[in-house]
PDB file of C-alpha atoms in Angstrom:
ATOM      1  CA  MET C   1       0.190  -0.269   0.194  1.00 70.00           C
ATOM      2  CA  LEU C   2       1.140   3.547  -0.382  1.00 76.00           C
ATOM      3  CA  GLY C   3       2.088   5.707   2.450  1.00 81.00           C
ATOM      4  CA  HIS C   4      -1.158   7.456   2.321  1.00 85.00           C
ATOM      5  CA  SER C   5      -3.232   4.907   2.697  1.00 89.00           C
ATOM      6  CA  HIS C   6      -1.041   3.446   5.635  1.00 91.00           C
ATOM      7  CA  ALA C   7      -1.752   6.787   7.216  1.00 93.00           C
ATOM      8  CA  THR C   8      -5.356   7.182   6.888  1.00 94.00           C
ATOM      9  CA  SER C   9      -6.076   3.700   8.223  1.00 94.00           C
ATOM     10  CA  GLY C  10      -3.957   4.475  10.929  1.00 95.00           C
ATOM     11  CA  ALA C  11      -5.915   7.363  12.008  1.00 95.00           C
ATOM     12  CA  PHE C  12      -8.780   5.280  11.441  1.00 95.00           C
ATOM     13  CA  ALA C  13      -8.007   2.365  13.628  1.00 95.00           C
ATOM     14  CA  TRP C  14      -6.664   4.514  16.621  1.00 95.00           C
ATOM     15  CA  SER C  15      -9.847   6.979  16.220  1.00 93.00           C
ATOM     16  CA  VAL C  16     -12.343   3.865  16.729  1.00 93.00           C
ATOM     17  CA  ALA C  17      -9.732   2.256  19.333  1.00 92.00           C
ATOM     18  CA  ALA C  18      -9.859   5.309  21.245  1.00 89.00           C
ATOM     19  CA  ALA C  19     -13.550   5.597  21.177  1.00 85.00           C
ATOM     20  CA  THR C  20     -14.776   2.550  21.723  1.00 86.00           C
ATOM     21  CA  LEU C  21     -12.177   0.523  24.089  1.00 85.00           C
ATOM     22  CA  PRO C  22     -11.731   0.813  27.789  1.00 81.00           C
ATOM     23  CA  ILE C  23      -8.890   3.244  29.086  1.00 82.00           C
ATOM     24  CA  SER C  24      -7.396  -0.328  30.742  1.00 80.00           C
ATOM     25  CA  ALA C  25      -7.139  -1.343  27.146  1.00 81.00           C
ATOM     26  CA  LEU C  26      -5.017   1.614  26.112  1.00 84.00           C
ATOM     27  CA  VAL C  27      -2.589   1.995  28.398  1.00 84.00           C
ATOM     28  CA  TYR C  28      -1.597  -1.680  29.273  1.00 74.00           C
ATOM     29  CA  PRO C  29       0.471  -2.065  31.293  1.00 70.00           C
ATOM     30  CA  VAL C  30       0.153   1.133  32.744  1.00 71.00           C
ATOM     31  CA  LEU C  31      -2.397   1.190  35.893  1.00 61.00           C
ATOM     32  CA  PRO C  32      -5.756   3.195  34.585  1.00 64.00           C
ATOM     33  CA  THR C  33      -6.856   6.511  36.085  1.00 60.00           C
ATOM     34  CA  GLY C  34      -9.565   9.130  35.986  1.00 58.00           C
ATOM     35  CA  ASP C  35     -12.318   8.812  33.042  1.00 59.00           C
ATOM     36  CA  ALA C  36     -13.251   5.720  31.658  1.00 65.00           C
ATOM     37  CA  HIS C  37     -12.466   6.886  27.939  1.00 70.00           C
ATOM     38  CA  LEU C  38      -9.578   8.808  26.673  1.00 78.00           C
ATOM     39  CA  GLY C  39     -10.477  12.646  26.398  1.00 78.00           C
ATOM     40  CA  ALA C  40     -11.136  14.469  22.837  1.00 79.00           C
ATOM     41  CA  VAL C  41      -7.775  16.212  22.922  1.00 83.00           C
ATOM     42  CA  GLU C  42      -6.129  12.938  23.416  1.00 86.00           C
ATOM     43  CA  VAL C  43      -8.208  11.316  20.819  1.00 87.00           C
ATOM     44  CA  LEU C  44      -7.336  14.358  18.427  1.00 88.00           C
ATOM     45  CA  LEU C  45      -3.556  14.138  18.888  1.00 91.00           C
ATOM     46  CA  GLY C  46      -3.490  10.167  18.760  1.00 93.00           C
ATOM     47  CA  THR C  47      -4.970  10.410  15.187  1.00 94.00           C
ATOM     48  CA  PHE C  48      -2.239  12.233  13.940  1.00 94.00           C
ATOM     49  CA  LEU C  49       0.663  10.116  15.708  1.00 96.00           C
ATOM     50  CA  THR C  50      -1.179   6.865  14.711  1.00 97.00           C
ATOM     51  CA  ALA C  51      -1.144   8.079  11.430  1.00 96.00           C
ATOM     52  CA  GLY C  52       2.456   8.765  11.849  1.00 95.00           C
ATOM     53  CA  ALA C  53       3.734   5.323  13.606  1.00 97.00           C
ATOM     54  CA  ALA C  54       1.502   3.261  10.218  1.00 96.00           C
ATOM     55  CA  LEU C  55       4.526   4.115   8.252  1.00 95.00           C
ATOM     56  CA  LEU C  56       7.087   2.650  10.691  1.00 96.00           C
ATOM     57  CA  PRO C  57       7.285  -0.910   9.126  1.00 95.00           C
ATOM     58  CA  ASP C  58       8.741   0.555   5.465  1.00 93.00           C
ATOM     59  CA  ALA C  59      11.423   1.330   7.588  1.00 93.00           C
ATOM     60  CA  ASP C  60      12.818  -0.696   5.456  1.00 92.00           C
ATOM     61  CA  HIS C  61      12.069   0.627   2.789  1.00 89.00           C
ATOM     62  CA  PRO C  62      14.888   2.984   0.744  1.00 86.00           C
ATOM     63  CA  ASN C  63      12.248   4.247  -1.666  1.00 83.00           C
ATOM     64  CA  GLY C  64       9.413   4.255   0.371  1.00 81.00           C
ATOM     65  CA  THR C  65       7.717   7.711   1.784  1.00 81.00           C
ATOM     66  CA  ILE C  66       9.509   7.566   5.435  1.00 87.00           C
ATOM     67  CA  ALA C  67      13.042   7.390   3.691  1.00 85.00           C
ATOM     68  CA  HIS C  68      12.447  10.984   1.894  1.00 81.00           C
ATOM     69  CA  VAL C  69      10.922  12.199   5.741  1.00 86.00           C
ATOM     70  CA  LEU C  70      13.874  13.954   6.521  1.00 84.00           C
ATOM     71  CA  GLY C  71      15.713  14.217   3.654  1.00 82.00           C
ATOM     72  CA  PRO C  72      18.939  12.638   3.841  1.00 86.00           C
ATOM     73  CA  ILE C  73      18.878  11.594   6.967  1.00 88.00           C
ATOM     74  CA  SER C  74      15.864   9.740   7.118  1.00 88.00           C
ATOM     75  CA  TYR C  75      17.173   8.085   3.387  1.00 89.00           C
ATOM     76  CA  HIS C  76      20.066   6.467   4.649  1.00 91.00           C
ATOM     77  CA  LEU C  77      18.731   5.295   7.922  1.00 92.00           C
ATOM     78  CA  CYS C  78      16.461   3.410   6.201  1.00 92.00           C
ATOM     79  CA  ARG C  79      19.228   1.775   4.021  1.00 92.00           C
ATOM     80  CA  LEU C  80      20.779   1.247   6.722  1.00 93.00           C
ATOM     81  CA  ILE C  81      17.822  -0.551   8.257  1.00 93.00           C
ATOM     82  CA  SER C  82      16.798  -2.853   5.425  1.00 91.00           C
ATOM     83  CA  TRP C  83      19.862  -4.373   5.158  1.00 92.00           C
ATOM     84  CA  ILE C  84      20.351  -5.242   8.876  1.00 91.00           C
ATOM     85  CA  SER C  85      16.295  -6.696   8.385  1.00 89.00           C
ATOM     86  CA  GLY C  86      17.271  -8.690   5.450  1.00 87.00           C
ATOM     87  CA  GLY C  87      15.487  -6.100   3.145  1.00 86.00           C
ATOM     88  CA  HIS C  88      11.177  -4.906   2.630  1.00 88.00           C
ATOM     89  CA  ARG C  89       8.976  -6.972   4.282  1.00 90.00           C
ATOM     90  CA  HIS C  90      10.400  -9.091   6.849  1.00 91.00           C
ATOM     91  CA  ALA C  91      11.605  -7.953   9.923  1.00 94.00           C
ATOM     92  CA  THR C  92       9.723  -4.572  10.267  1.00 95.00           C
ATOM     93  CA  HIS C  93       6.542  -6.350   8.521  1.00 95.00           C
ATOM     94  CA  SER C  94       6.120  -8.943  11.686  1.00 96.00           C
ATOM     95  CA  PHE C  95       4.405  -8.808  15.059  1.00 97.00           C
ATOM     96  CA  ALA C  96       8.020  -8.963  16.615  1.00 96.00           C
ATOM     97  CA  PHE C  97       8.454  -5.583  15.462  1.00 96.00           C
ATOM     98  CA  VAL C  98       4.755  -4.434  15.992  1.00 97.00           C
ATOM     99  CA  ILE C  99       6.019  -5.502  19.836  1.00 96.00           C
ATOM    100  CA  ALA C 100       9.241  -3.836  19.614  1.00 96.00           C
ATOM    101  CA  VAL C 101       8.249  -0.271  18.982  1.00 97.00           C
ATOM    102  CA  ALA C 102       5.152  -0.653  21.581  1.00 96.00           C
ATOM    103  CA  TYR C 103       7.652  -1.578  24.514  1.00 95.00           C
ATOM    104  CA  GLY C 104      10.111   0.528  23.240  1.00 96.00           C
ATOM    105  CA  THR C 105       7.695   3.302  23.269  1.00 96.00           C
ATOM    106  CA  TRP C 106       6.924   2.401  26.517  1.00 95.00           C
ATOM    107  CA  ALA C 107      10.654   2.207  27.895  1.00 95.00           C
ATOM    108  CA  GLY C 108      11.453   5.310  26.408  1.00 95.00           C
ATOM    109  CA  GLU C 109       8.933   7.235  28.032  1.00 92.00           C
ATOM    110  CA  HIS C 110       9.994   6.037  31.412  1.00 91.00           C
ATOM    111  CA  TRP C 111      13.579   5.865  31.258  1.00 93.00           C
ATOM    112  CA  LEU C 112      14.325   8.682  28.979  1.00 92.00           C
ATOM    113  CA  GLY C 113      11.553  11.060  29.996  1.00 87.00           C
ATOM    114  CA  ARG C 114       9.955  14.008  28.166  1.00 89.00           C
ATOM    115  CA  TYR C 115      12.484  14.682  25.305  1.00 92.00           C
ATOM    116  CA  PHE C 116      12.067  11.173  24.068  1.00 95.00           C
ATOM    117  CA  THR C 117       8.580  11.713  23.785  1.00 94.00           C
ATOM    118  CA  LEU C 118       8.565  14.784  22.587  1.00 95.00           C
ATOM    119  CA  GLY C 119      11.256  13.592  19.572  1.00 95.00           C
ATOM    120  CA  LEU C 120       8.847  11.242  19.548  1.00 96.00           C
ATOM    121  CA  VAL C 121       6.022  12.923  18.493  1.00 95.00           C
ATOM    122  CA  PHE C 122       8.218  15.092  16.465  1.00 96.00           C
ATOM    123  CA  PHE C 123       8.673  12.226  14.190  1.00 95.00           C
ATOM    124  CA  LEU C 124       5.539  10.916  14.057  1.00 96.00           C
ATOM    125  CA  LEU C 125       3.903  14.090  12.881  1.00 95.00           C
ATOM    126  CA  ALA C 126       6.910  14.218  10.245  1.00 94.00           C
ATOM    127  CA  LEU C 127       5.688  11.479   9.157  1.00 94.00           C
ATOM    128  CA  ALA C 128       1.917  12.097   9.239  1.00 94.00           C
ATOM    129  CA  VAL C 129       2.614  15.343   7.294  1.00 93.00           C
ATOM    130  CA  ARG C 130       4.409  14.103   4.140  1.00 90.00           C
ATOM    131  CA  ALA C 131       2.113  10.815   3.767  1.00 90.00           C
ATOM    132  CA  LEU C 132      -1.155  12.869   3.945  1.00 89.00           C
ATOM    133  CA  HIS C 133       0.543  15.268   1.442  1.00 86.00           C
ATOM    134  CA  LEU C 134       0.821  18.313   3.399  1.00 85.00           C
ATOM    135  CA  CYS C 135       4.251  19.267   2.055  1.00 81.00           C
ATOM    136  CA  PRO C 136       5.288  19.744  -1.454  1.00 81.00           C
ATOM    137  CA  ALA C 137       5.776  16.777  -3.170  1.00 78.00           C
ATOM    138  CA  GLY C 138       9.421  15.443  -4.112  1.00 76.00           C
ATOM    139  CA  GLU C 139      12.522  14.576  -2.255  1.00 76.00           C
ATOM    140  CA  GLY C 140      14.161  18.430  -2.286  1.00 78.00           C
ATOM    141  CA  ILE C 141      14.665  20.610   0.504  1.00 83.00           C
ATOM    142  CA  GLU C 142      11.444  22.119  -0.035  1.00 84.00           C
ATOM    143  CA  ALA C 143       9.776  19.081   0.637  1.00 83.00           C
ATOM    144  CA  TRP C 144      11.122  17.765   3.811  1.00 83.00           C
ATOM    145  CA  GLY C 145      12.118  21.480   5.248  1.00 88.00           C
ATOM    146  CA  THR C 146       8.279  22.235   5.133  1.00 91.00           C
ATOM    147  CA  VAL C 147       7.925  18.814   6.631  1.00 90.00           C
ATOM    148  CA  ILE C 148      10.203  19.984   9.536  1.00 91.00           C
ATOM    149  CA  ILE C 149       8.802  23.128   9.864  1.00 93.00           C
ATOM    150  CA  LEU C 150       4.998  22.104  10.410  1.00 94.00           C
ATOM    151  CA  ALA C 151       6.318  18.624  12.343  1.00 93.00           C
ATOM    152  CA  ALA C 152       8.381  21.436  14.978  1.00 94.00           C
ATOM    153  CA  ALA C 153       5.277  23.621  15.076  1.00 93.00           C
ATOM    154  CA  GLY C 154       2.826  20.655  15.667  1.00 92.00           C
ATOM    155  CA  THR C 155       5.075  19.172  18.396  1.00 93.00           C
ATOM    156  CA  PHE C 156       5.202  22.641  20.378  1.00 92.00           C
ATOM    157  CA  ALA C 157       1.879  23.178  20.003  1.00 88.00           C
ATOM    158  CA  MET C 158       1.024  19.036  21.464  1.00 88.00           C
ATOM    159  CA  ASP C 159       3.611  20.306  24.286  1.00 87.00           C
ATOM    160  CA  HIS C 160       1.264  22.449  25.851  1.00 84.00           C
ATOM    161  CA  TRP C 161      -1.370  19.038  25.838  1.00 84.00           C
ATOM    162  CA  ILE C 162       0.880  15.802  26.022  1.00 83.00           C
ATOM    163  CA  THR C 163       2.229  14.477  29.482  1.00 79.00           C
ATOM    164  CA  ASP C 164       5.618  13.735  30.009  1.00 80.00           C
ATOM    165  CA  LYS C 165       4.637  10.109  29.925  1.00 85.00           C
ATOM    166  CA  PRO C 166       1.443   9.631  27.950  1.00 88.00           C
ATOM    167  CA  ALA C 167       0.332   6.114  28.809  1.00 90.00           C
ATOM    168  CA  TRP C 168      -2.163   5.632  25.646  1.00 93.00           C
ATOM    169  CA  LEU C 169       1.461   6.519  23.089  1.00 95.00           C
ATOM    170  CA  PRO C 170       2.921   2.974  23.634  1.00 95.00           C
ATOM    171  CA  PHE C 171      -0.750   1.710  21.986  1.00 95.00           C
ATOM    172  CA  ALA C 172      -0.837   4.342  19.414  1.00 96.00           C
ATOM    173  CA  VAL C 173       2.392   3.209  17.833  1.00 97.00           C
ATOM    174  CA  GLY C 174       1.743  -0.108  18.366  1.00 96.00           C
ATOM    175  CA  LEU C 175      -1.442   0.410  16.457  1.00 97.00           C
ATOM    176  CA  GLY C 176      -0.125   2.427  13.585  1.00 96.00           C
ATOM    177  CA  ALA C 177       2.757  -0.284  13.191  1.00 97.00           C
ATOM    178  CA  LEU C 178       0.086  -3.026  13.249  1.00 97.00           C
ATOM    179  CA  ALA C 179      -2.298  -1.403  11.110  1.00 96.00           C
ATOM    180  CA  HIS C 180       0.452  -1.107   8.326  1.00 95.00           C
ATOM    181  CA  LEU C 181       0.825  -4.982   8.634  1.00 96.00           C
ATOM    182  CA  ALA C 182      -2.927  -5.454   7.906  1.00 94.00           C
ATOM    183  CA  GLY C 183      -2.961  -3.343   5.028  1.00 91.00           C
ATOM    184  CA  ASP C 184       0.064  -5.099   3.266  1.00 91.00           C
ATOM    185  CA  CYS C 185      -1.852  -8.287   3.714  1.00 92.00           C
ATOM    186  CA  LEU C 186      -4.200  -7.082   1.490  1.00 87.00           C
ATOM    187  CA  THR C 187      -1.064  -6.953  -1.236  1.00 85.00           C
ATOM    188  CA  ASP C 188      -0.010 -10.108  -3.546  1.00 82.00           C
ATOM    189  CA  LYS C 189       3.252 -10.109  -1.893  1.00 85.00           C
ATOM    190  CA  GLY C 190       1.568 -10.297   2.022  1.00 88.00           C
ATOM    191  CA  CYS C 191       4.100 -10.019   4.962  1.00 92.00           C
ATOM    192  CA  ARG C 192       6.147 -12.519   6.944  1.00 92.00           C
ATOM    193  CA  LEU C 193       3.944 -11.739  10.394  1.00 95.00           C
ATOM    194  CA  PHE C 194       5.394 -14.899  12.185  1.00 95.00           C
ATOM    195  CA  TRP C 195       9.402 -13.650  11.156  1.00 92.00           C
ATOM    196  CA  PRO C 196      11.635 -15.039  11.398  1.00 89.00           C
ATOM    197  CA  PHE C 197       9.781 -18.191  10.262  1.00 92.00           C
ATOM    198  CA  PRO C 198       9.466 -17.530   6.140  1.00 88.00           C
ATOM    199  CA  LEU C 199       5.345 -18.063   6.001  1.00 91.00           C
ATOM    200  CA  ARG C 200       3.900 -15.197   4.122  1.00 91.00           C
ATOM    201  CA  THR C 201       0.346 -13.818   4.868  1.00 91.00           C
ATOM    202  CA  CYS C 202      -1.628 -12.850   2.045  1.00 88.00           C
ATOM    203  CA  VAL C 203      -5.210 -11.958   1.166  1.00 85.00           C
ATOM    204  CA  PRO C 204      -4.741  -9.806  -2.422  1.00 80.00           C
ATOM    205  CA  VAL C 205      -7.854  -7.645  -2.530  1.00 77.00           C
ATOM    206  CA  ILE C 206      -5.248  -5.051  -3.930  1.00 73.00           C
ATOM    207  CA  GLU C 207      -3.730  -6.673  -6.724  1.00 66.00           C
ATOM    208  CA  ARG C 208      -0.932  -3.575  -6.731  1.00 65.00           C
ATOM    209  CA  THR C 209       0.490  -0.982  -4.832  1.00 65.00           C
ATOM    210  CA  GLY C 210      -1.335   2.361  -5.881  1.00 62.00           C
ATOM    211  CA  ASN C 211      -4.450   0.606  -8.187  1.00 66.00           C
ATOM    212  CA  LYS C 212      -8.303   2.070  -8.340  1.00 73.00           C
ATOM    213  CA  VAL C 213      -9.013   0.061  -5.447  1.00 70.00           C
ATOM    214  CA  GLU C 214      -6.645   1.335  -2.955  1.00 73.00           C
ATOM    215  CA  THR C 215      -6.766   5.028  -4.394  1.00 77.00           C
ATOM    216  CA  TRP C 216     -10.193   5.789  -5.304  1.00 76.00           C
ATOM    217  CA  ILE C 217     -11.803   3.342  -2.597  1.00 81.00           C
ATOM    218  CA  LEU C 218     -10.017   2.386   0.268  1.00 81.00           C
ATOM    219  CA  SER C 219      -7.853   5.329   1.396  1.00 82.00           C
ATOM    220  CA  PRO C 220     -10.859   7.777   0.804  1.00 86.00           C
ATOM    221  CA  LEU C 221     -13.149   5.608   2.978  1.00 90.00           C
ATOM    222  CA  PHE C 222     -10.644   5.479   5.823  1.00 90.00           C
ATOM    223  CA  THR C 223     -10.636   9.019   5.867  1.00 90.00           C
ATOM    224  CA  LEU C 224     -14.421   9.846   5.934  1.00 93.00           C
ATOM    225  CA  ALA C 225     -14.625   7.275   8.380  1.00 91.00           C
ATOM    226  CA  THR C 226     -11.743   8.676  10.711  1.00 91.00           C
ATOM    227  CA  LEU C 227     -13.585  12.198  10.536  1.00 92.00           C
ATOM    228  CA  ALA C 228     -16.930  10.643  11.133  1.00 92.00           C
ATOM    229  CA  VAL C 229     -15.592   8.797  14.257  1.00 89.00           C
ATOM    230  CA  LEU C 230     -13.915  12.035  15.410  1.00 88.00           C
ATOM    231  CA  TRP C 231     -16.890  14.151  15.213  1.00 89.00           C
ATOM    232  CA  HIS C 232     -19.198  11.395  17.278  1.00 84.00           C
ATOM    233  CA  VAL C 233     -16.086  11.814  19.281  1.00 80.00           C
ATOM    234  CA  PHE C 234     -16.285  15.676  19.676  1.00 80.00           C
ATOM    235  CA  SER C 235     -20.311  15.344  19.883  1.00 82.00           C
ATOM    236  CA  VAL C 236     -20.163  13.120  22.736  1.00 71.00           C
ATOM    237  CA  ASN C 237     -17.148  15.306  24.826  1.00 61.00           C
ATOM    238  CA  PRO C 238     -17.245  18.702  23.180  1.00 56.00           C
TER     239      PRO C 238
END
């Protein structure tokens, strides 16, 4: 799937989960406190961050959306990850990766504190900006420079709303990565969900990446459904 489709599917997955699941599921393993559900502001913040997290498995793809989000830095980092993980749709497209990024987020929050949280927020926002086409197209400085500016502005704004250790953030990161795997399993190449075992899982609904089913049906549906859920959340919890 294309980066835009992954981002919109991640946003939709988070909005539904945050609006329906009990707080105990969203903040595990942290003990829940306060209301039975997340507030409207947290749901909105999580929507953008999960949209960005839905790009994380493609860190093994030097030509993917994530590789161009921060210019040469992200490109060379993705090349390194691709080499370490065995290429595209191998280690980073597995349940092991989903668990690693979720618990890695939790560990970073608790061991490194607010600087880690804000750094992760910046990176996930940068991914969301790029994938949702909120910046100029291409790989030049006008593209990734705009991404950096918008992500920095978003991080500065979120700094006033987000806590040092948002208990729901590990769930959002893991959910975004999981949504990515689900999307790629809809293509004919599938994913090695149980890496390092060679079995590939696929339900080939999308014949090829970027075809009409994806660009004209799935991605718009994800977007409209996300907006509908957010409208419901804000109407219930204004």
